[in-house]
């Protein structure tokens, strides 16, 4: 509803997908945010990038291979001056660990989408809507999140007149392929 008029229906995915991923990451990282910021402050000058990443990954928590060193979270961004949201969101997105940052910048082209939203006066409304969604792993499991993301990709592919199969493979087909691959090596596995 918010995007109607300023965006074509086929362009909704360019905003919704990155915002869903961003919100999920924000929910995952919220509990260890202070640990990461403290670890960042304690890093010695000139530390190797690999060592820096290892320390910050550890601060982010066990089994979490992403961190964000921005002082912002969705909650703190929401409490800031709405006029600064565009610049603050850019800071937030660019402070992720390198691989995640590259996904937002190079694959989603998210900075361009933020600029477009800001220029059209819709950034605050869209951001506020995503703040209201709780995608914390305690509320939405990883499996459910996978289904959600697959469904969004399928829907936006259909809306943009692309063949859904180009972006989506049904789970039943994946299970069949795996069964066929391991059928003769079951004992080895």
mmCIF file with all atom_site columns, C-alpha atoms in Angstrom:
data_model
loop_
_atom_site.group_PDB
_atom_site.id
_atom_site.type_symbol
_atom_site.label_atom_id
_atom_site.label_alt_id
_atom_site.label_comp_id
_atom_site.label_asym_id
_atom_site.label_entity_id
_atom_site.label_seq_id
_atom_site.pdbx_PDB_ins_code
_atom_site.Cartn_x
_atom_site.Cartn_y
_atom_site.Cartn_z
_atom_site.occupancy
_atom_site.B_iso_or_equiv
_atom_site.pdbx_formal_charge
_atom_site.auth_seq_id
_atom_site.auth_comp_id
_atom_site.auth_asym_id
_atom_site.auth_atom_id
_atom_site.pdbx_PDB_model_num
ATOM 1   C CA . UNK A 1 1   ? 0.000  0.000   0.000   1.00 0.00 ? 1   UNK A CA 1
ATOM 2   C CA . UNK A 1 2   ? 2.762  2.433   0.930   1.00 0.00 ? 2   UNK A CA 1
ATOM 3   C CA . UNK A 1 3   ? 4.735  1.801   -2.247  1.00 0.00 ? 3   UNK A CA 1
ATOM 4   C CA . UNK A 1 4   ? 1.798  1.962   -4.655  1.00 0.00 ? 4   UNK A CA 1
ATOM 5   C CA . UNK A 1 5   ? 2.209  4.849   -7.062  1.00 0.00 ? 5   UNK A CA 1
ATOM 6   C CA . UNK A 1 6   ? 5.906  5.480   -6.473  1.00 0.00 ? 6   UNK A CA 1
ATOM 7   C CA . UNK A 1 7   ? 6.936  1.904   -7.280  1.00 0.00 ? 7   UNK A CA 1
ATOM 8   C CA . UNK A 1 8   ? 5.718  -0.591  -9.833  1.00 0.00 ? 8   UNK A CA 1
ATOM 9   C CA . UNK A 1 9   ? 4.481  -3.860  -8.413  1.00 0.00 ? 9   UNK A CA 1
ATOM 10  C CA . UNK A 1 10  ? 7.391  -5.624  -10.089 1.00 0.00 ? 10  UNK A CA 1
ATOM 11  C CA . UNK A 1 11  ? 9.811  -3.453  -8.057  1.00 0.00 ? 11  UNK A CA 1
ATOM 12  C CA . UNK A 1 12  ? 8.451  -4.306  -4.598  1.00 0.00 ? 12  UNK A CA 1
ATOM 13  C CA . UNK A 1 13  ? 10.899 -7.164  -4.173  1.00 0.00 ? 13  UNK A CA 1
ATOM 14  C CA . UNK A 1 14  ? 13.853 -4.786  -4.491  1.00 0.00 ? 14  UNK A CA 1
ATOM 15  C CA . UNK A 1 15  ? 12.756 -3.285  -1.183  1.00 0.00 ? 15  UNK A CA 1
ATOM 16  C CA . UNK A 1 16  ? 10.975 -6.042  0.667   1.00 0.00 ? 16  UNK A CA 1
ATOM 17  C CA . UNK A 1 17  ? 13.659 -8.730  0.331   1.00 0.00 ? 17  UNK A CA 1
ATOM 18  C CA . UNK A 1 18  ? 16.566 -6.646  1.656   1.00 0.00 ? 18  UNK A CA 1
ATOM 19  C CA . UNK A 1 19  ? 14.433 -5.172  4.428   1.00 0.00 ? 19  UNK A CA 1
ATOM 20  C CA . UNK A 1 20  ? 13.330 -8.670  5.516   1.00 0.00 ? 20  UNK A CA 1
ATOM 21  C CA . UNK A 1 21  ? 16.958 -9.839  5.611   1.00 0.00 ? 21  UNK A CA 1
ATOM 22  C CA . UNK A 1 22  ? 18.042 -6.672  7.407   1.00 0.00 ? 22  UNK A CA 1
ATOM 23  C CA . UNK A 1 23  ? 15.286 -7.014  10.002  1.00 0.00 ? 23  UNK A CA 1
ATOM 24  C CA . UNK A 1 24  ? 16.131 -10.677 10.604  1.00 0.00 ? 24  UNK A CA 1
ATOM 25  C CA . UNK A 1 25  ? 19.811 -9.858  11.096  1.00 0.00 ? 25  UNK A CA 1
ATOM 26  C CA . UNK A 1 26  ? 18.897 -7.025  13.444  1.00 0.00 ? 26  UNK A CA 1
ATOM 27  C CA . UNK A 1 27  ? 16.797 -9.406  15.545  1.00 0.00 ? 27  UNK A CA 1
ATOM 28  C CA . UNK A 1 28  ? 19.566 -12.020 15.627  1.00 0.00 ? 28  UNK A CA 1
ATOM 29  C CA . UNK A 1 29  ? 22.272 -9.539  16.604  1.00 0.00 ? 29  UNK A CA 1
ATOM 30  C CA . UNK A 1 30  ? 20.336 -7.465  19.147  1.00 0.00 ? 30  UNK A CA 1
ATOM 31  C CA . UNK A 1 31  ? 21.353 -9.554  22.176  1.00 0.00 ? 31  UNK A CA 1
ATOM 32  C CA . UNK A 1 32  ? 25.080 -9.335  21.481  1.00 0.00 ? 32  UNK A CA 1
ATOM 33  C CA . UNK A 1 33  ? 25.245 -5.793  20.064  1.00 0.00 ? 33  UNK A CA 1
ATOM 34  C CA . UNK A 1 34  ? 26.988 -4.363  23.140  1.00 0.00 ? 34  UNK A CA 1
ATOM 35  C CA . UNK A 1 35  ? 29.544 -7.209  23.135  1.00 0.00 ? 35  UNK A CA 1
ATOM 36  C CA . UNK A 1 36  ? 30.460 -6.460  19.518  1.00 0.00 ? 36  UNK A CA 1
ATOM 37  C CA . UNK A 1 37  ? 30.760 -2.720  20.117  1.00 0.00 ? 37  UNK A CA 1
ATOM 38  C CA . UNK A 1 38  ? 32.966 -3.337  23.162  1.00 0.00 ? 38  UNK A CA 1
ATOM 39  C CA . UNK A 1 39  ? 35.153 -5.813  21.240  1.00 0.00 ? 39  UNK A CA 1
ATOM 40  C CA . UNK A 1 40  ? 35.496 -3.280  18.410  1.00 0.00 ? 40  UNK A CA 1
ATOM 41  C CA . UNK A 1 41  ? 36.672 -0.589  20.850  1.00 0.00 ? 41  UNK A CA 1
ATOM 42  C CA . UNK A 1 42  ? 39.246 -2.947  22.367  1.00 0.00 ? 42  UNK A CA 1
ATOM 43  C CA . UNK A 1 43  ? 40.777 -3.923  19.016  1.00 0.00 ? 43  UNK A CA 1
ATOM 44  C CA . UNK A 1 44  ? 44.367 -2.746  18.701  1.00 0.00 ? 44  UNK A CA 1
ATOM 45  C CA . UNK A 1 45  ? 45.218 -0.371  15.845  1.00 0.00 ? 45  UNK A CA 1
ATOM 46  C CA . UNK A 1 46  ? 46.374 -2.017  12.632  1.00 0.00 ? 46  UNK A CA 1
ATOM 47  C CA . UNK A 1 47  ? 44.964 -5.454  13.456  1.00 0.00 ? 47  UNK A CA 1
ATOM 48  C CA . UNK A 1 48  ? 44.730 -7.841  10.506  1.00 0.00 ? 48  UNK A CA 1
ATOM 49  C CA . UNK A 1 49  ? 41.250 -8.027  8.909   1.00 0.00 ? 49  UNK A CA 1
ATOM 50  C CA . UNK A 1 50  ? 40.993 -11.792 9.457   1.00 0.00 ? 50  UNK A CA 1
ATOM 51  C CA . UNK A 1 51  ? 41.832 -11.457 13.150  1.00 0.00 ? 51  UNK A CA 1
ATOM 52  C CA . UNK A 1 52  ? 39.445 -8.528  13.467  1.00 0.00 ? 52  UNK A CA 1
ATOM 53  C CA . UNK A 1 53  ? 36.638 -10.605 11.918  1.00 0.00 ? 53  UNK A CA 1
ATOM 54  C CA . UNK A 1 54  ? 37.430 -13.592 14.154  1.00 0.00 ? 54  UNK A CA 1
ATOM 55  C CA . UNK A 1 55  ? 37.245 -11.440 17.303  1.00 0.00 ? 55  UNK A CA 1
ATOM 56  C CA . UNK A 1 56  ? 34.019 -9.729  16.238  1.00 0.00 ? 56  UNK A CA 1
ATOM 57  C CA . UNK A 1 57  ? 32.380 -13.007 15.160  1.00 0.00 ? 57  UNK A CA 1
ATOM 58  C CA . UNK A 1 58  ? 33.179 -14.415 18.585  1.00 0.00 ? 58  UNK A CA 1
ATOM 59  C CA . UNK A 1 59  ? 31.702 -11.336 20.260  1.00 0.00 ? 59  UNK A CA 1
ATOM 60  C CA . UNK A 1 60  ? 28.537 -11.716 18.143  1.00 0.00 ? 60  UNK A CA 1
ATOM 61  C CA . UNK A 1 61  ? 27.928 -15.157 19.577  1.00 0.00 ? 61  UNK A CA 1
ATOM 62  C CA . UNK A 1 62  ? 28.397 -18.836 19.042  1.00 0.00 ? 62  UNK A CA 1
ATOM 63  C CA . UNK A 1 63  ? 27.435 -20.047 15.560  1.00 0.00 ? 63  UNK A CA 1
ATOM 64  C CA . UNK A 1 64  ? 26.786 -16.516 14.316  1.00 0.00 ? 64  UNK A CA 1
ATOM 65  C CA . UNK A 1 65  ? 28.932 -15.641 11.304  1.00 0.00 ? 65  UNK A CA 1
ATOM 66  C CA . UNK A 1 66  ? 27.860 -12.031 11.025  1.00 0.00 ? 66  UNK A CA 1
ATOM 67  C CA . UNK A 1 67  ? 28.385 -8.881  13.049  1.00 0.00 ? 67  UNK A CA 1
ATOM 68  C CA . UNK A 1 68  ? 27.497 -5.216  12.836  1.00 0.00 ? 68  UNK A CA 1
ATOM 69  C CA . UNK A 1 69  ? 29.706 -2.520  14.337  1.00 0.00 ? 69  UNK A CA 1
ATOM 70  C CA . UNK A 1 70  ? 27.303 0.379   13.840  1.00 0.00 ? 70  UNK A CA 1
ATOM 71  C CA . UNK A 1 71  ? 25.965 1.979   17.004  1.00 0.00 ? 71  UNK A CA 1
ATOM 72  C CA . UNK A 1 72  ? 22.477 1.660   15.483  1.00 0.00 ? 72  UNK A CA 1
ATOM 73  C CA . UNK A 1 73  ? 19.829 -1.036  15.693  1.00 0.00 ? 73  UNK A CA 1
ATOM 74  C CA . UNK A 1 74  ? 16.290 -0.898  14.299  1.00 0.00 ? 74  UNK A CA 1
ATOM 75  C CA . UNK A 1 75  ? 15.123 0.237   17.746  1.00 0.00 ? 75  UNK A CA 1
ATOM 76  C CA . UNK A 1 76  ? 17.659 3.062   18.033  1.00 0.00 ? 76  UNK A CA 1
ATOM 77  C CA . UNK A 1 77  ? 17.118 4.097   14.402  1.00 0.00 ? 77  UNK A CA 1
ATOM 78  C CA . UNK A 1 78  ? 13.397 4.369   15.092  1.00 0.00 ? 78  UNK A CA 1
ATOM 79  C CA . UNK A 1 79  ? 14.080 6.604   18.106  1.00 0.00 ? 79  UNK A CA 1
ATOM 80  C CA . UNK A 1 80  ? 16.301 8.987   16.093  1.00 0.00 ? 80  UNK A CA 1
ATOM 81  C CA . UNK A 1 81  ? 15.291 12.048  14.101  1.00 0.00 ? 81  UNK A CA 1
ATOM 82  C CA . UNK A 1 82  ? 13.352 10.777  11.038  1.00 0.00 ? 82  UNK A CA 1
ATOM 83  C CA . UNK A 1 83  ? 15.223 13.331  8.922   1.00 0.00 ? 83  UNK A CA 1
ATOM 84  C CA . UNK A 1 84  ? 18.465 11.476  9.632   1.00 0.00 ? 84  UNK A CA 1
ATOM 85  C CA . UNK A 1 85  ? 17.085 7.997   8.897   1.00 0.00 ? 85  UNK A CA 1
ATOM 86  C CA . UNK A 1 86  ? 18.553 7.756   5.396   1.00 0.00 ? 86  UNK A CA 1
ATOM 87  C CA . UNK A 1 87  ? 22.110 8.535   6.493   1.00 0.00 ? 87  UNK A CA 1
ATOM 88  C CA . UNK A 1 88  ? 21.799 6.431   9.662   1.00 0.00 ? 88  UNK A CA 1
ATOM 89  C CA . UNK A 1 89  ? 20.513 3.420   7.700   1.00 0.00 ? 89  UNK A CA 1
ATOM 90  C CA . UNK A 1 90  ? 23.453 3.726   5.324   1.00 0.00 ? 90  UNK A CA 1
ATOM 91  C CA . UNK A 1 91  ? 25.779 3.717   8.339   1.00 0.00 ? 91  UNK A CA 1
ATOM 92  C CA . UNK A 1 92  ? 23.989 0.672   9.723   1.00 0.00 ? 92  UNK A CA 1
ATOM 93  C CA . UNK A 1 93  ? 24.146 -1.322  6.480   1.00 0.00 ? 93  UNK A CA 1
ATOM 94  C CA . UNK A 1 94  ? 27.784 -0.487  5.735   1.00 0.00 ? 94  UNK A CA 1
ATOM 95  C CA . UNK A 1 95  ? 28.965 -1.613  9.185   1.00 0.00 ? 95  UNK A CA 1
ATOM 96  C CA . UNK A 1 96  ? 28.086 -5.282  8.692   1.00 0.00 ? 96  UNK A CA 1
ATOM 97  C CA . UNK A 1 97  ? 30.782 -7.905  8.325   1.00 0.00 ? 97  UNK A CA 1
ATOM 98  C CA . UNK A 1 98  ? 32.284 -7.852  4.796   1.00 0.00 ? 98  UNK A CA 1
ATOM 99  C CA . UNK A 1 99  ? 30.306 -10.695 3.189   1.00 0.00 ? 99  UNK A CA 1
ATOM 100 C CA . UNK A 1 100 ? 26.953 -9.445  4.475   1.00 0.00 ? 100 UNK A CA 1
ATOM 101 C CA . UNK A 1 101 ? 27.781 -5.855  3.565   1.00 0.00 ? 101 UNK A CA 1
ATOM 102 C CA . UNK A 1 102 ? 28.610 -6.991  0.017   1.00 0.00 ? 102 UNK A CA 1
ATOM 103 C CA . UNK A 1 103 ? 25.228 -8.696  -0.283  1.00 0.00 ? 103 UNK A CA 1
ATOM 104 C CA . UNK A 1 104 ? 23.414 -5.482  0.630   1.00 0.00 ? 104 UNK A CA 1
ATOM 105 C CA . UNK A 1 105 ? 25.623 -3.224  -1.493  1.00 0.00 ? 105 UNK A CA 1
ATOM 106 C CA . UNK A 1 106 ? 26.366 -5.372  -4.562  1.00 0.00 ? 106 UNK A CA 1
ATOM 107 C CA . UNK A 1 107 ? 23.507 -7.865  -4.829  1.00 0.00 ? 107 UNK A CA 1
ATOM 108 C CA . UNK A 1 108 ? 20.527 -5.971  -3.416  1.00 0.00 ? 108 UNK A CA 1
ATOM 109 C CA . UNK A 1 109 ? 21.867 -2.523  -4.455  1.00 0.00 ? 109 UNK A CA 1
ATOM 110 C CA . UNK A 1 110 ? 20.224 -1.463  -1.222  1.00 0.00 ? 110 UNK A CA 1
ATOM 111 C CA . UNK A 1 111 ? 21.841 1.969   -0.941  1.00 0.00 ? 111 UNK A CA 1
ATOM 112 C CA . UNK A 1 112 ? 20.215 2.939   -4.254  1.00 0.00 ? 112 UNK A CA 1
ATOM 113 C CA . UNK A 1 113 ? 16.848 1.710   -2.994  1.00 0.00 ? 113 UNK A CA 1
ATOM 114 C CA . UNK A 1 114 ? 17.234 3.670   0.247   1.00 0.00 ? 114 UNK A CA 1
ATOM 115 C CA . UNK A 1 115 ? 17.981 6.822   -1.761  1.00 0.00 ? 115 UNK A CA 1
ATOM 116 C CA . UNK A 1 116 ? 14.938 6.257   -3.947  1.00 0.00 ? 116 UNK A CA 1
ATOM 117 C CA . UNK A 1 117 ? 12.727 5.689   -0.899  1.00 0.00 ? 117 UNK A CA 1
ATOM 118 C CA . UNK A 1 118 ? 14.135 8.782   0.779   1.00 0.00 ? 118 UNK A CA 1
ATOM 119 C CA . UNK A 1 119 ? 13.671 10.943  -2.333  1.00 0.00 ? 119 UNK A CA 1
ATOM 120 C CA . UNK A 1 120 ? 10.050 9.825   -2.625  1.00 0.00 ? 120 UNK A CA 1
ATOM 121 C CA . UNK A 1 121 ? 9.382  10.554  1.064   1.00 0.00 ? 121 UNK A CA 1
ATOM 122 C CA . UNK A 1 122 ? 8.530  6.938   1.873   1.00 0.00 ? 122 UNK A CA 1
ATOM 123 C CA . UNK A 1 123 ? 11.624 5.797   3.795   1.00 0.00 ? 123 UNK A CA 1
ATOM 124 C CA . UNK A 1 124 ? 10.293 6.437   7.282   1.00 0.00 ? 124 UNK A CA 1
ATOM 125 C CA . UNK A 1 125 ? 6.940  4.735   6.572   1.00 0.00 ? 125 UNK A CA 1
ATOM 126 C CA . UNK A 1 126 ? 8.547  1.615   5.071   1.00 0.00 ? 126 UNK A CA 1
ATOM 127 C CA . UNK A 1 127 ? 11.183 1.413   7.798   1.00 0.00 ? 127 UNK A CA 1
ATOM 128 C CA . UNK A 1 128 ? 8.564  1.830   10.531  1.00 0.00 ? 128 UNK A CA 1
ATOM 129 C CA . UNK A 1 129 ? 6.517  -1.044  9.085   1.00 0.00 ? 129 UNK A CA 1
ATOM 130 C CA . UNK A 1 130 ? 9.527  -3.361  9.184   1.00 0.00 ? 130 UNK A CA 1
ATOM 131 C CA . UNK A 1 131 ? 10.304 -2.300  12.763  1.00 0.00 ? 131 UNK A CA 1
ATOM 132 C CA . UNK A 1 132 ? 6.901  -3.688  13.741  1.00 0.00 ? 132 UNK A CA 1
ATOM 133 C CA . UNK A 1 133 ? 7.755  -7.183  12.463  1.00 0.00 ? 133 UNK A CA 1
ATOM 134 C CA . UNK A 1 134 ? 9.415  -9.499  14.982  1.00 0.00 ? 134 UNK A CA 1
ATOM 135 C CA . UNK A 1 135 ? 11.706 -11.871 13.088  1.00 0.00 ? 135 UNK A CA 1
ATOM 136 C CA . UNK A 1 136 ? 13.695 -12.960 16.140  1.00 0.00 ? 136 UNK A CA 1
ATOM 137 C CA . UNK A 1 137 ? 14.700 -16.652 15.979  1.00 0.00 ? 137 UNK A CA 1
ATOM 138 C CA . UNK A 1 138 ? 12.607 -17.275 19.119  1.00 0.00 ? 138 UNK A CA 1
ATOM 139 C CA . UNK A 1 139 ? 9.519  -16.186 17.165  1.00 0.00 ? 139 UNK A CA 1
ATOM 140 C CA . UNK A 1 140 ? 10.409 -17.301 13.617  1.00 0.00 ? 140 UNK A CA 1
ATOM 141 C CA . UNK A 1 141 ? 12.596 -20.390 13.309  1.00 0.00 ? 141 UNK A CA 1
ATOM 142 C CA . UNK A 1 142 ? 15.323 -20.691 10.680  1.00 0.00 ? 142 UNK A CA 1
ATOM 143 C CA . UNK A 1 143 ? 13.177 -23.158 8.734   1.00 0.00 ? 143 UNK A CA 1
ATOM 144 C CA . UNK A 1 144 ? 10.191 -20.810 8.806   1.00 0.00 ? 144 UNK A CA 1
ATOM 145 C CA . UNK A 1 145 ? 12.447 -17.936 7.766   1.00 0.00 ? 145 UNK A CA 1
ATOM 146 C CA . UNK A 1 146 ? 13.679 -20.008 4.823   1.00 0.00 ? 146 UNK A CA 1
ATOM 147 C CA . UNK A 1 147 ? 10.099 -20.721 3.749   1.00 0.00 ? 147 UNK A CA 1
ATOM 148 C CA . UNK A 1 148 ? 9.225  -17.036 4.125   1.00 0.00 ? 148 UNK A CA 1
ATOM 149 C CA . UNK A 1 149 ? 12.155 -15.920 1.999   1.00 0.00 ? 149 UNK A CA 1
ATOM 150 C CA . UNK A 1 150 ? 11.446 -18.558 -0.680  1.00 0.00 ? 150 UNK A CA 1
ATOM 151 C CA . UNK A 1 151 ? 7.799  -17.503 -0.822  1.00 0.00 ? 151 UNK A CA 1
ATOM 152 C CA . UNK A 1 152 ? 8.753  -13.844 -1.204  1.00 0.00 ? 152 UNK A CA 1
ATOM 153 C CA . UNK A 1 153 ? 11.167 -14.679 -4.017  1.00 0.00 ? 153 UNK A CA 1
ATOM 154 C CA . UNK A 1 154 ? 8.492  -16.769 -5.750  1.00 0.00 ? 154 UNK A CA 1
ATOM 155 C CA . UNK A 1 155 ? 5.852  -14.041 -5.442  1.00 0.00 ? 155 UNK A CA 1
ATOM 156 C CA . UNK A 1 156 ? 8.083  -11.259 -6.666  1.00 0.00 ? 156 UNK A CA 1
ATOM 157 C CA . UNK A 1 157 ? 9.308  -13.411 -9.553  1.00 0.00 ? 157 UNK A CA 1
ATOM 158 C CA . UNK A 1 158 ? 5.740  -14.056 -10.647 1.00 0.00 ? 158 UNK A CA 1
ATOM 159 C CA . UNK A 1 159 ? 4.807  -10.376 -10.337 1.00 0.00 ? 159 UNK A CA 1
ATOM 160 C CA . UNK A 1 160 ? 7.745  -9.345  -12.522 1.00 0.00 ? 160 UNK A CA 1
ATOM 161 C CA . UNK A 1 161 ? 6.675  -11.874 -15.180 1.00 0.00 ? 161 UNK A CA 1
ATOM 162 C CA . UNK A 1 162 ? 9.668  -14.119 -14.673 1.00 0.00 ? 162 UNK A CA 1
ATOM 163 C CA . UNK A 1 163 ? 9.437  -17.856 -14.520 1.00 0.00 ? 163 UNK A CA 1
ATOM 164 C CA . UNK A 1 164 ? 9.235  -18.811 -10.851 1.00 0.00 ? 164 UNK A CA 1
ATOM 165 C CA . UNK A 1 165 ? 11.395 -21.865 -11.483 1.00 0.00 ? 165 UNK A CA 1
ATOM 166 C CA . UNK A 1 166 ? 14.324 -19.609 -12.288 1.00 0.00 ? 166 UNK A CA 1
ATOM 167 C CA . UNK A 1 167 ? 14.469 -18.531 -8.645  1.00 0.00 ? 167 UNK A CA 1
ATOM 168 C CA . UNK A 1 168 ? 12.677 -21.231 -6.727  1.00 0.00 ? 168 UNK A CA 1
ATOM 169 C CA . UNK A 1 169 ? 12.975 -24.991 -6.515  1.00 0.00 ? 169 UNK A CA 1
ATOM 170 C CA . UNK A 1 170 ? 10.224 -26.733 -4.515  1.00 0.00 ? 170 UNK A CA 1
ATOM 171 C CA . UNK A 1 171 ? 11.427 -28.644 -1.446  1.00 0.00 ? 171 UNK A CA 1
ATOM 172 C CA . UNK A 1 172 ? 9.961  -31.882 -2.815  1.00 0.00 ? 172 UNK A CA 1
ATOM 173 C CA . UNK A 1 173 ? 12.216 -31.632 -5.866  1.00 0.00 ? 173 UNK A CA 1
ATOM 174 C CA . UNK A 1 174 ? 15.251 -30.926 -3.675  1.00 0.00 ? 174 UNK A CA 1
ATOM 175 C CA . UNK A 1 175 ? 14.484 -33.969 -1.487  1.00 0.00 ? 175 UNK A CA 1
ATOM 176 C CA . UNK A 1 176 ? 14.112 -36.171 -4.582  1.00 0.00 ? 176 UNK A CA 1
ATOM 177 C CA . UNK A 1 177 ? 17.431 -34.966 -6.002  1.00 0.00 ? 177 UNK A CA 1
ATOM 178 C CA . UNK A 1 178 ? 19.197 -35.611 -2.678  1.00 0.00 ? 178 UNK A CA 1
ATOM 179 C CA . UNK A 1 179 ? 17.622 -39.080 -2.425  1.00 0.00 ? 179 UNK A CA 1
ATOM 180 C CA . UNK A 1 180 ? 18.786 -39.884 -5.959  1.00 0.00 ? 180 UNK A CA 1
ATOM 181 C CA . UNK A 1 181 ? 22.292 -38.618 -5.275  1.00 0.00 ? 181 UNK A CA 1
ATOM 182 C CA . UNK A 1 182 ? 22.820 -40.713 -2.174  1.00 0.00 ? 182 UNK A CA 1
ATOM 183 C CA . UNK A 1 183 ? 20.773 -43.790 -3.178  1.00 0.00 ? 183 UNK A CA 1
ATOM 184 C CA . UNK A 1 184 ? 23.809 -45.932 -4.058  1.00 0.00 ? 184 UNK A CA 1
ATOM 185 C CA . UNK A 1 185 ? 26.085 -44.522 -1.335  1.00 0.00 ? 185 UNK A CA 1
ATOM 186 C CA . UNK A 1 186 ? 23.773 -44.908 1.615   1.00 0.00 ? 186 UNK A CA 1
ATOM 187 C CA . UNK A 1 187 ? 26.133 -47.293 3.411   1.00 0.00 ? 187 UNK A CA 1
ATOM 188 C CA . UNK A 1 188 ? 29.138 -44.991 2.941   1.00 0.00 ? 188 UNK A CA 1
ATOM 189 C CA . UNK A 1 189 ? 27.231 -42.014 4.283   1.00 0.00 ? 189 UNK A CA 1
#
